[in-house]
Short mmCIF file of C-alpha atoms and ligand atoms in Angstrom, two decimals:
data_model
loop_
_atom_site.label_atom_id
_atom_site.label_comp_id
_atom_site.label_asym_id
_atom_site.label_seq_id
_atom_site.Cartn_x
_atom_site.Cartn_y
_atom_site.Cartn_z
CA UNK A 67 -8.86 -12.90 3.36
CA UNK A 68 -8.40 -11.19 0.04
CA UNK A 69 -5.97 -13.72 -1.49
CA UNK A 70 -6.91 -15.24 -4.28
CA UNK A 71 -3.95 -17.26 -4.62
CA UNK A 72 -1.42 -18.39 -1.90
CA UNK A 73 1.03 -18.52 -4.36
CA UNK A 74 2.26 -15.62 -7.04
CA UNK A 75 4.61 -16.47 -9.77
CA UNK A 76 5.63 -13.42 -11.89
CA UNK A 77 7.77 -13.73 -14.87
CA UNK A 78 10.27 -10.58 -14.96
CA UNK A 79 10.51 -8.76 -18.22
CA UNK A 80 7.68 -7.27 -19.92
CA UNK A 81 5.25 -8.39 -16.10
CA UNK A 82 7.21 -6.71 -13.51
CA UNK A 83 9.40 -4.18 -15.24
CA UNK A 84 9.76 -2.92 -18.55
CA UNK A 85 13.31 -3.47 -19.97
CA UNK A 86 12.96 -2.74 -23.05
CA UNK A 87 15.11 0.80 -23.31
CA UNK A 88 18.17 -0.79 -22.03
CA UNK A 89 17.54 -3.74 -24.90
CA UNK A 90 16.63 -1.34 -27.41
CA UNK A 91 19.97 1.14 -26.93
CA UNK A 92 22.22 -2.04 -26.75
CA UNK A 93 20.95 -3.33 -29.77
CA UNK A 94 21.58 -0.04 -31.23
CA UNK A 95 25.11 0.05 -29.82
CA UNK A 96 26.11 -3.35 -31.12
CA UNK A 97 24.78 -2.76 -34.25
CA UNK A 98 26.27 0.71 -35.08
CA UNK A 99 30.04 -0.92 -33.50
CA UNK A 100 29.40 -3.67 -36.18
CA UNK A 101 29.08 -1.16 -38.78
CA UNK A 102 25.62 -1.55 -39.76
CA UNK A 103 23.31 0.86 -40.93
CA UNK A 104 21.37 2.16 -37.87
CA UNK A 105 17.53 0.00 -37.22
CA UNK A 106 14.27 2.33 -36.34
CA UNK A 107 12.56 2.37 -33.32
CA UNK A 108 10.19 0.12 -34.59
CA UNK A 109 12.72 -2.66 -35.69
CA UNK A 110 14.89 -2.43 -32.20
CA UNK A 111 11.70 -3.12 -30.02
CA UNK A 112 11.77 -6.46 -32.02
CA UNK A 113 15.34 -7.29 -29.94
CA UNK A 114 12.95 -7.73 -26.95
CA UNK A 115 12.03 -11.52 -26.23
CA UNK A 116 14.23 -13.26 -28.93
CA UNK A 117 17.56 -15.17 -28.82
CA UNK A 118 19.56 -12.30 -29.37
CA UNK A 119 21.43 -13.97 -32.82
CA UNK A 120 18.24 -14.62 -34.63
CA UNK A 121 17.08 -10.80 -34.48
CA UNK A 122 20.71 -9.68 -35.58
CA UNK A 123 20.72 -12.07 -37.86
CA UNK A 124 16.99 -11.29 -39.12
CA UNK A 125 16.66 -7.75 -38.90
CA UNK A 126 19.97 -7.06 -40.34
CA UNK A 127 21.48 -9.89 -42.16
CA UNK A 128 24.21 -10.44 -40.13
CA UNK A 129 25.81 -13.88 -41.36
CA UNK A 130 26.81 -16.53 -38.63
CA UNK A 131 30.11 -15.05 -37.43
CA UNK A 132 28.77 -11.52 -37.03
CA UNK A 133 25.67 -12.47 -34.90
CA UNK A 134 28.22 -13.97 -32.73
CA UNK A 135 30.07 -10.69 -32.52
CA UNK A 136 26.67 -8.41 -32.55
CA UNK A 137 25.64 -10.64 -28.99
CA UNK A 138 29.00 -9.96 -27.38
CA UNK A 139 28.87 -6.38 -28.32
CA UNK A 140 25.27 -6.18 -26.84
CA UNK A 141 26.12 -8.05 -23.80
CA UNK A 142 29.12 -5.92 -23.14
CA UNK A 143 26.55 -2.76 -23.28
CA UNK A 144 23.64 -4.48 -21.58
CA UNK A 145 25.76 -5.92 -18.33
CA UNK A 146 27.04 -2.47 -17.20
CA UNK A 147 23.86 0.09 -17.76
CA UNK A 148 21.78 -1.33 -20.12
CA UNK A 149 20.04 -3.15 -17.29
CA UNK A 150 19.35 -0.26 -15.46
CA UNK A 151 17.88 1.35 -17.90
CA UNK A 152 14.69 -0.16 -17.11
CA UNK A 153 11.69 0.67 -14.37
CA UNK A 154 8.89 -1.16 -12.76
CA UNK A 155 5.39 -0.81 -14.51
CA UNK A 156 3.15 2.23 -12.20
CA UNK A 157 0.98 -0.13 -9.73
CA UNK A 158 3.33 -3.22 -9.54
CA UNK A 159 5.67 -2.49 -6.54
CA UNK A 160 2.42 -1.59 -4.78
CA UNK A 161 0.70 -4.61 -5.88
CA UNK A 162 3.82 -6.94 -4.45
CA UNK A 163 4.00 -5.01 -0.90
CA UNK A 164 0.12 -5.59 -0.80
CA UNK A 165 0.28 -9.12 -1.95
CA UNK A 166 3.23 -9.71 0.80
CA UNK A 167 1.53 -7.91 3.09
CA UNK A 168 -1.55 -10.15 2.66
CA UNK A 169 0.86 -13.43 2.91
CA UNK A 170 1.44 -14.23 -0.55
CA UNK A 171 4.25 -16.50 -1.57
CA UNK A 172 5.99 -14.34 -3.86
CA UNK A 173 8.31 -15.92 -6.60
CA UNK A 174 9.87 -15.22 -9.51
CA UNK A 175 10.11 -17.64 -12.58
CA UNK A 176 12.21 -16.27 -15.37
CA UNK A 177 14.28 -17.18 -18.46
CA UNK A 178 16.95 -14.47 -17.76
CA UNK A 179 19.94 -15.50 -15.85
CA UNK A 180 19.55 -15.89 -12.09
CA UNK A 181 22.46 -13.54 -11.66
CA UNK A 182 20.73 -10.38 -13.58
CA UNK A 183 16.94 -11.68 -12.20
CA UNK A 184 18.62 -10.95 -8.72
CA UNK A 185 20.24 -7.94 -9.67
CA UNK A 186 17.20 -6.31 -11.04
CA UNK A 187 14.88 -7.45 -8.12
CA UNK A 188 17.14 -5.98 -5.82
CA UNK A 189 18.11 -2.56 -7.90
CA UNK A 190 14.56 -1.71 -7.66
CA UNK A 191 13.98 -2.81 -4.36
CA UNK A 192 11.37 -5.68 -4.41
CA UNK A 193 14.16 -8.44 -3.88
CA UNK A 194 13.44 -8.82 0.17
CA UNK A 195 9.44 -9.28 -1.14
CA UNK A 196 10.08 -12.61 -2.92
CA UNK A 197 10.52 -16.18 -1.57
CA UNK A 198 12.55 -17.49 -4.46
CA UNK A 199 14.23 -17.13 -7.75
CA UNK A 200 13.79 -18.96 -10.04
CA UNK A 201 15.61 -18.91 -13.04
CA UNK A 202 19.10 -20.38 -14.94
CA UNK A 203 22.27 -20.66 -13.62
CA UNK A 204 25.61 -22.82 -13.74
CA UNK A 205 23.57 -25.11 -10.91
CA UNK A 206 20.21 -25.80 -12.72
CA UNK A 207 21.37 -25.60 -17.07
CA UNK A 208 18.74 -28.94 -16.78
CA UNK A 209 15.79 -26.83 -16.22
CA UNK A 210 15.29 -24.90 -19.54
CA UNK A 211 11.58 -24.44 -20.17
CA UNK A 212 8.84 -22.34 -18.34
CA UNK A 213 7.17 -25.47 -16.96
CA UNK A 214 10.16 -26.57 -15.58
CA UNK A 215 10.35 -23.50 -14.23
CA UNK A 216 7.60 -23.25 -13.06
CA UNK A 217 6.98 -26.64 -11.89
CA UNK A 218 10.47 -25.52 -9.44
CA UNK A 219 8.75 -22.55 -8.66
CA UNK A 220 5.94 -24.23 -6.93
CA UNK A 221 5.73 -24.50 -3.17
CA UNK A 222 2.18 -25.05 -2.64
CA UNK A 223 -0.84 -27.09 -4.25
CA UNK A 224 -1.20 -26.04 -7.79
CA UNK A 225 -4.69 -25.19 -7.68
CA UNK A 226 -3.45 -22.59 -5.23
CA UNK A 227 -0.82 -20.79 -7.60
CA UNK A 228 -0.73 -18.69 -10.48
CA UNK A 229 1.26 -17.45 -13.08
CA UNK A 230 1.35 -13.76 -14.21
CA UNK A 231 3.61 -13.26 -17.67
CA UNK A 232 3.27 -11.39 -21.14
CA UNK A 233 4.26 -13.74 -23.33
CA UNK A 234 3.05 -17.12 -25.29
CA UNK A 235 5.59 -19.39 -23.15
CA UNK A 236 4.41 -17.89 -20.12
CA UNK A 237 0.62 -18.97 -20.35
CA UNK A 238 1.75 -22.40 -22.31
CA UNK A 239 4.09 -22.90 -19.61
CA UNK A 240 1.30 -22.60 -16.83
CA UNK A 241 -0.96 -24.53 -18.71
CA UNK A 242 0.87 -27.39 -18.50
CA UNK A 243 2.30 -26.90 -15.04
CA UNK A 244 -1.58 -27.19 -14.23
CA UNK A 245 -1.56 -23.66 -13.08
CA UNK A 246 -4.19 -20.84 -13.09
CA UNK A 247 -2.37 -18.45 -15.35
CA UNK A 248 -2.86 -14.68 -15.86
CA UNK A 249 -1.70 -12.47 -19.00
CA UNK A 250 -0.26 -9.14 -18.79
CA UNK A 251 -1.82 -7.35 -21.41
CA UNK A 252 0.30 -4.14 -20.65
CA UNK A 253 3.53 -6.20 -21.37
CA UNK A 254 5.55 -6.95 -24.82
CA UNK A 255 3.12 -9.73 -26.00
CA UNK A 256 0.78 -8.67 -28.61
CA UNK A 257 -2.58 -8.85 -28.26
CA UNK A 258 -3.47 -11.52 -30.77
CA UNK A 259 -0.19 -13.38 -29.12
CA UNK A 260 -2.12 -13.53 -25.86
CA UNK A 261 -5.74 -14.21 -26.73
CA UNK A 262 -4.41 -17.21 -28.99
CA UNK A 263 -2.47 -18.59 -26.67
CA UNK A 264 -5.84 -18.85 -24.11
CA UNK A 265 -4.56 -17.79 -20.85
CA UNK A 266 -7.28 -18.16 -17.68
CA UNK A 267 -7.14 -14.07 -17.74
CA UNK A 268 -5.81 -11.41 -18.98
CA UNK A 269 -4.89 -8.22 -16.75
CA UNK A 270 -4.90 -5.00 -19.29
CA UNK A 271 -2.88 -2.87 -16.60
CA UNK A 272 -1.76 -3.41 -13.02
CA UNK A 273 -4.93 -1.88 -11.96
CA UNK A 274 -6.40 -4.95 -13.31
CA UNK A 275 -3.71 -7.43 -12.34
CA UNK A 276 -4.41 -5.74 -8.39
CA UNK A 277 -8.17 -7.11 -8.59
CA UNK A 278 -7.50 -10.42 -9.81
CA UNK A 279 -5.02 -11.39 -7.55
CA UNK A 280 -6.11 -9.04 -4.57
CA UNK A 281 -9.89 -8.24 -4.96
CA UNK A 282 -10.09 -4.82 -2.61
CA UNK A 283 -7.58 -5.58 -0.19
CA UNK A 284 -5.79 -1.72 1.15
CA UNK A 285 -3.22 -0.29 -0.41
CA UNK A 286 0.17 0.46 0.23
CA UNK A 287 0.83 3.41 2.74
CA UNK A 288 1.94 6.84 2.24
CA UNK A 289 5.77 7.30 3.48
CA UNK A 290 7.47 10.35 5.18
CA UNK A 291 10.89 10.34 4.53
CA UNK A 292 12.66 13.67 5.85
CA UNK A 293 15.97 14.50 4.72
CA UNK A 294 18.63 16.73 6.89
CA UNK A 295 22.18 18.28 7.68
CA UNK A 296 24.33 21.09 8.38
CA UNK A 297 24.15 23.48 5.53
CA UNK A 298 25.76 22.73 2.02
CA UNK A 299 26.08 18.96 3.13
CA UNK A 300 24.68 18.00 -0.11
CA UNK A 301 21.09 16.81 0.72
CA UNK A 302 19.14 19.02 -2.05
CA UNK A 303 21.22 16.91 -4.68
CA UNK A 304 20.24 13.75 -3.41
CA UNK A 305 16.67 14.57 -2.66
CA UNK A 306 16.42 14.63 -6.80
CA UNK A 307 17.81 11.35 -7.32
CA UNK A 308 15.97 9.51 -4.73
CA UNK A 309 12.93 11.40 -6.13
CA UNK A 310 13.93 10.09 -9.76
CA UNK A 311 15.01 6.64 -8.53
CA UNK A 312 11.76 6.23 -6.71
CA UNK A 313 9.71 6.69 -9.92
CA UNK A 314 11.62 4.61 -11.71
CA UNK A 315 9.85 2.25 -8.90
CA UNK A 316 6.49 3.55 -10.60
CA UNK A 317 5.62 5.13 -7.18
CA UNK A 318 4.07 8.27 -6.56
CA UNK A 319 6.78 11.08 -5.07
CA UNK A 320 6.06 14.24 -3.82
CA UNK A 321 9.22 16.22 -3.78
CA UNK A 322 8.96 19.36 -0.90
CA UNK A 323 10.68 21.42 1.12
CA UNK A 324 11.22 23.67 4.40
CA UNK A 325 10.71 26.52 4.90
CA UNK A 326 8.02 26.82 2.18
CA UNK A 327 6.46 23.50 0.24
CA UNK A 328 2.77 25.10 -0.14
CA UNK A 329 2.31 29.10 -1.27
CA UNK A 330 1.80 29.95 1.98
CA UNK A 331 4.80 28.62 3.81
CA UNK A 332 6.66 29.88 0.63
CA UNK A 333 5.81 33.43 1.40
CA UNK A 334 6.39 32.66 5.25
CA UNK A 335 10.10 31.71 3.91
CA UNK A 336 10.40 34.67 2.07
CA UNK A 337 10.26 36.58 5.06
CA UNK A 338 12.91 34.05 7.14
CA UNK A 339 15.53 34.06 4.69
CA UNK A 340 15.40 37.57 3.25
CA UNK A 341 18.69 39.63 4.40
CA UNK A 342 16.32 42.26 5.19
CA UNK A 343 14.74 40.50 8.14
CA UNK A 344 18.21 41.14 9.62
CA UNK A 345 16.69 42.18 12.88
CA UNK A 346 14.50 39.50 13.44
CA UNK A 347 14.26 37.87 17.00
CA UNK A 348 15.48 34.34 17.80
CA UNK A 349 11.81 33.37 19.23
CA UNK A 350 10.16 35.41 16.26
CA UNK A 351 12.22 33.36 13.92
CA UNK A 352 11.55 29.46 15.62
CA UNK A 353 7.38 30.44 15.53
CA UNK A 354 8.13 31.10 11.62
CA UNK A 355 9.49 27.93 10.87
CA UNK A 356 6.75 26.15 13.16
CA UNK A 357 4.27 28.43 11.77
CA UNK A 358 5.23 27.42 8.32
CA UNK A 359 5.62 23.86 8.96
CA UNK A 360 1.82 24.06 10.04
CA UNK A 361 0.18 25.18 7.13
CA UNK A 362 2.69 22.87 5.01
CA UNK A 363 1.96 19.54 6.97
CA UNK A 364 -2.02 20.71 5.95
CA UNK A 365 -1.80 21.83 2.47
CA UNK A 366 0.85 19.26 1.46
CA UNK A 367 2.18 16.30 3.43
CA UNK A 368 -0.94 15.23 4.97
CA UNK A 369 -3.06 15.52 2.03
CA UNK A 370 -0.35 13.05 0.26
CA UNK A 371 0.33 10.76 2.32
CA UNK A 372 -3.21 10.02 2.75
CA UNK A 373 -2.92 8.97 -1.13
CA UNK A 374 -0.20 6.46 -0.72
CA UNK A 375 2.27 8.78 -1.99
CA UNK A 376 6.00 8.84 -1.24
CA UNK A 377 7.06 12.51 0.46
CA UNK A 378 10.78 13.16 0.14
CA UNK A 379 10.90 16.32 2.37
CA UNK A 380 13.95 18.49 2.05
CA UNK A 381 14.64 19.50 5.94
CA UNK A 382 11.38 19.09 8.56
CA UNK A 383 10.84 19.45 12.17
CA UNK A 384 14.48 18.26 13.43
CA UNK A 385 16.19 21.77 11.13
CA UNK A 386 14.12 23.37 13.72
CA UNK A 387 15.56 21.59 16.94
CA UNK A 388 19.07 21.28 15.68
CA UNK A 389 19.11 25.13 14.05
CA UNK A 390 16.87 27.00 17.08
CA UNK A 391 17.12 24.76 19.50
CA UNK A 392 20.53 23.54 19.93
CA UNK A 393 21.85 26.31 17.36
CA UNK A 394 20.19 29.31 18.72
CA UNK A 395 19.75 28.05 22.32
CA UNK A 396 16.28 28.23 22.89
CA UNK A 397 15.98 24.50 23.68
CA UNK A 398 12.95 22.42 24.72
CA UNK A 399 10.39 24.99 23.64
CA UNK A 400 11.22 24.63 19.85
CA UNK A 401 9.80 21.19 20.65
CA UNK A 402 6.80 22.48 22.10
CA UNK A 403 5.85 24.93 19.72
CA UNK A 404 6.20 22.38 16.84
CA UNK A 405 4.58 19.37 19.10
CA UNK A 406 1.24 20.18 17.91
CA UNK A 407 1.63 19.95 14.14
CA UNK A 408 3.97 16.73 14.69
CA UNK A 409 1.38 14.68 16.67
CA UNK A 410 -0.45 14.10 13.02
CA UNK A 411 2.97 13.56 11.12
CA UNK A 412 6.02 12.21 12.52
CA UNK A 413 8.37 11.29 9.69
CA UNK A 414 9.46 7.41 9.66
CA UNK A 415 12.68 7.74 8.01
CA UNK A 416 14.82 10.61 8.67
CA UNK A 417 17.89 10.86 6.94
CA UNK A 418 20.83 13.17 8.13
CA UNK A 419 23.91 13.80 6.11
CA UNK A 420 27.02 13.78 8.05
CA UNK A 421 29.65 16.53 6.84
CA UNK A 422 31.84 18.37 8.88
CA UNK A 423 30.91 22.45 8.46
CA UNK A 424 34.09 22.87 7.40
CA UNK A 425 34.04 20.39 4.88
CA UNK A 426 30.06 21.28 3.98
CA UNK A 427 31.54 25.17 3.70
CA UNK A 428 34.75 23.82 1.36
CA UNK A 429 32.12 22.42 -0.90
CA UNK A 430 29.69 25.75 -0.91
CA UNK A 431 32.39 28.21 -1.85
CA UNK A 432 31.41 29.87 -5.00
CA UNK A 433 28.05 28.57 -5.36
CA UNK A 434 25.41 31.34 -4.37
CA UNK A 435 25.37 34.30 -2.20
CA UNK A 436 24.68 32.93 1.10
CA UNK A 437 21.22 33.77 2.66
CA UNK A 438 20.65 35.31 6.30
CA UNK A 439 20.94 32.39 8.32
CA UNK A 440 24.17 31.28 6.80
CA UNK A 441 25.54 34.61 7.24
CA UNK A 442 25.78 34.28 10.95
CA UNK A 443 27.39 30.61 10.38
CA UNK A 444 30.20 29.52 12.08
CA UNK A 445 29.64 28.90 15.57
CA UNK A 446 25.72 28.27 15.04
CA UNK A 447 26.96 25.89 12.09
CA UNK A 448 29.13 23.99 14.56
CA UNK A 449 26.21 23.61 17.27
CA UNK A 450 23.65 22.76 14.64
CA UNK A 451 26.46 19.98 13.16
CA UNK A 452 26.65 18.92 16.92
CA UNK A 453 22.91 18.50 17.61
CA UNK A 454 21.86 16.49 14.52
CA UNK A 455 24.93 13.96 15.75
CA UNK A 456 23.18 14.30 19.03
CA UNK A 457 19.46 12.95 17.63
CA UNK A 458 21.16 10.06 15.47
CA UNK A 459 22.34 9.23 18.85
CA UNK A 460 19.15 9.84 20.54
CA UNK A 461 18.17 6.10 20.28
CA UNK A 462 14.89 6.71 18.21
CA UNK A 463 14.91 4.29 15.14
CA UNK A 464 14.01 6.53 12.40
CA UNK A 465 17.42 8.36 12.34
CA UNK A 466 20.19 7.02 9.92
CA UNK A 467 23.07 9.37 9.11
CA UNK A 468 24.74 8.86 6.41
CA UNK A 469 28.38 9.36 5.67
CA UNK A 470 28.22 12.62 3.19
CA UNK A 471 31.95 13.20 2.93
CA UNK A 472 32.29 10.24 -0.85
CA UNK A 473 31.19 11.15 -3.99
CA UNK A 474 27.28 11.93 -4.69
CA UNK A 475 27.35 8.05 -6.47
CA UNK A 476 28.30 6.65 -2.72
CA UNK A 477 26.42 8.79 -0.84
CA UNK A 478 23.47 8.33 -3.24
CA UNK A 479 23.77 3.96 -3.08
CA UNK A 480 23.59 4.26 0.81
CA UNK A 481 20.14 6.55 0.35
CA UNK A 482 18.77 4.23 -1.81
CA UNK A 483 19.92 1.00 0.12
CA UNK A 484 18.21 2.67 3.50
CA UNK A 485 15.03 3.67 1.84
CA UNK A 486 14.51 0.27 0.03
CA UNK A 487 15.16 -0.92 3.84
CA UNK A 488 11.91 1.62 5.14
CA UNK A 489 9.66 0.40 2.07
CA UNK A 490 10.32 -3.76 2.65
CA UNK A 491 10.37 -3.53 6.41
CA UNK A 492 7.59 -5.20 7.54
CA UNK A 493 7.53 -3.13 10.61
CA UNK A 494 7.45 0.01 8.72
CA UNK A 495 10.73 0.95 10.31
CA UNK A 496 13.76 1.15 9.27
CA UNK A 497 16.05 -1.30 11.24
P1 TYD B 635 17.82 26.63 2.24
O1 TYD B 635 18.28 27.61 1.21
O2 TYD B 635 16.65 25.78 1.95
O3 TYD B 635 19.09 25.80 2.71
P2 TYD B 635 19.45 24.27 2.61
O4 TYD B 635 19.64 23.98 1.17
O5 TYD B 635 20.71 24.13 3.43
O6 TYD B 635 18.32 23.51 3.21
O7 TYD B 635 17.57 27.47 3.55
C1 TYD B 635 17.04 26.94 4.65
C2 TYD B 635 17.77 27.52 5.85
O8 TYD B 635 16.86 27.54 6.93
C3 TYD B 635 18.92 26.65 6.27
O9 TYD B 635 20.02 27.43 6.65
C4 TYD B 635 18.40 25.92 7.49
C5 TYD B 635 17.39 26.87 8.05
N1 TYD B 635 16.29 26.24 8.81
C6 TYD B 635 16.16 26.50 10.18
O10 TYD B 635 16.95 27.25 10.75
N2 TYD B 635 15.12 25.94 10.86
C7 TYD B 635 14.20 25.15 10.26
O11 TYD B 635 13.25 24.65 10.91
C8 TYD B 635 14.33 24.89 8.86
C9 TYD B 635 13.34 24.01 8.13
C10 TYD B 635 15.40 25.46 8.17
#
């Protein structure tokens, strides 16, 4: 068994994500509302890790009364976006869905309050991976200190934890919780703050932080998510901010599309949608796409997924059923002629957005002149709407429409809610 330790306790800021833009620009807003001349870059990053009143006060000489002020102004920033304005270090979400893969205890020891420790966990989608939170709220104000903390946060024999943190209190805090205690050197402690303070290792990146606690043990899988609809339902808009959310994770996207997503297939799509393939046969049209798709799954897909790589595909194998298939009636055999590419790449999320065509249409007036296939809408619009209902329905698990009609914000939090669902299911379906 690769463990190295049954138990994992991670401090949040500075170990598991790095916060320190959203600090940084409420600092900056509090101080500039107070009237202050405006800090460097430099002097903001020291607002990360203190008690908020000392730095205002230090770094620019607020008196008693206007530190007070200065921390309401910053928290009045930092509760609505600041805290989102933060992302998980590359190599960490992987290392917590191999540790809980491997049957780590996964828990969380922080300073922060419980409330925002929660709400961060679960923005960024690792909150289903941990066994606890630890941390301050209205029913623990006795436990202030890291090896109280800590000592809360332990659920098995000490000599079987460990604590991973970037700063001082972190590693003293282990220490004298009797616990094995690992640095993050990649964090907001300095260097000289973490060799002096003599913690049991230090982990320079995540790569390093992966061997200590994991040795070799595999990595996280690839994932095929494939997103799809009746045209103009809004998909290509919400491909880019699952892409951007998603690296915000410090995971490895690889943003494609259909027809096209390799040079190849690109050229292939050239010929689909061009208004001057006008005459082109319903048959000659569905061994295009399938012919496309082939040399795409090759050149692209395949190749990433095999890395570990997220692939956000914009429309796959089900355009064809619902669009030649149900749309242009040539039924089961769009199935067959595809069937051969799919056996080595079957998506395991695929996500359709639900939109009336008439509704999808509404919202595609005056954008761009309309390509061949949405030329000859209507009726094939209305049967293509019908059939991706239809496969949502079919029973298999890795459909999930999703309401398309609310604003790109809603539509968007249900995306991101369903794929967070895919990457912490320990099925590797979405349920
Ligand atoms: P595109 O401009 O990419 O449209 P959208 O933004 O709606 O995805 O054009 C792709 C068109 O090709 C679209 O009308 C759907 C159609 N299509 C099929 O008919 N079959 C398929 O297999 C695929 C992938 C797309």
């Amino acid at each position: 068994m690769p463990l190295k330790f049954r138990q994992v306790i991670f401090d949040l800021d500075g170990t598991i994500t790095r916060s320190a833009p959203g600090i940084c620009a409420s600092a900056a807003y509090a101080v500039s509302k107070m009237g202050f001349p405006a800090l460097s870059d430099d002097k903001l990053l020291e607002f990360v890790g203190p008690p908020l009143r000392d730095s205002f006060t230090r770094l620019c000489g607020m008196n008693d009364e206007e530190s007070v002020r200065a921390t309401a102004l910053f928290r009045e920033r930092h509760a609505v976006i600041g805290w989102k304005e933060a992302s998980v270090y590359p190599g960490i979400y992987e290392l917590i869905y191999s540790l809980r893969r491997e049957g780590a205890l996964i828990t969380l020891a922080s300073s922060k309050s419980k409330g925002l420790c929660v709400k961060t966990l679960e923005y960024f989608g690792l909150l289903p991976f941990f066994d606890e939170v630890v941390a301050p709220n209205e029913n623990n104000a006795h436990i202030v200190t890291k090896r109280e903390l800590i000592t809360s946060a332990l659920k098995t024999d000490k000599a079987d934890a460990c604590m991973v943190g970037d700063r001082r209190f972190d590693i003293e805090g282990a220490r004298q919780a009797g616990v094995y205690s690992i640095a993050a050197g990649y964090g907001y402690g300095s260097a000289e703050e973490l060799t002096s303070c003599g913690p049991d290792a230090i982990a320079r990146d995540p790569a390093d932080l992966r061997t200590l606690l994991l040795g070799n043990a595999p990595r996280m899988p690839g994932f095929f998510i494939t997103l799809e609809g009746s045209d103009g339902c809004g998909k290509t808009t919400q491909s880019r901010l699952l892409k951007t959310y998603l690296e915000t994770l410090g995971l490895d996207v690889v943003a494609t599309r259909e027809p096209g997503g390799c040079p190849i297939s690109e050229r292939i799509r050239g010929v689909l949608l061009d208004v001057s393939s006008m005459g082109m046969t319903d048959e000659c049209e569905a061994l295009l796409f399938a012919a496309a798709r082939q040399q795409h799954i090759h050149d692209t897909i395949l190749p990433a997924l095999e890395q570990g790589k997220i692939v956000l595909c914009d429309r796959f194998a089900d355009s064809s059923i619902a669009y030649q298939g149900y749309g242009r009636g040539l039924g089961d055999w769009v199935r067959q002629i595809n069937e051969r590419a799919l056996q080595k790449c079957t998506p395991q999320l695929t996500v359709v957005f639900d939109i009336s065509p008439d509704e999808a249409l509404k919202r595609r007036l005056g954008e761009q002149a309309a390509d061949r296939i949405e030329l000859s809408r209507e009726a094939l619009q209305r049967r293509v709407y019908e059939a991706f209902i239809a496969l949502c329905e079919s029973g298999e698990k890795r459909y999930k429409r999703l309401d398309a009609t609310g604003s790109p914000e809603q539509i968007f939090e249900d995306l991101r809610q369903t794929t967070v669902r895919l990457l912490t299911s320990p099925t590797g379906e979405v349920e």
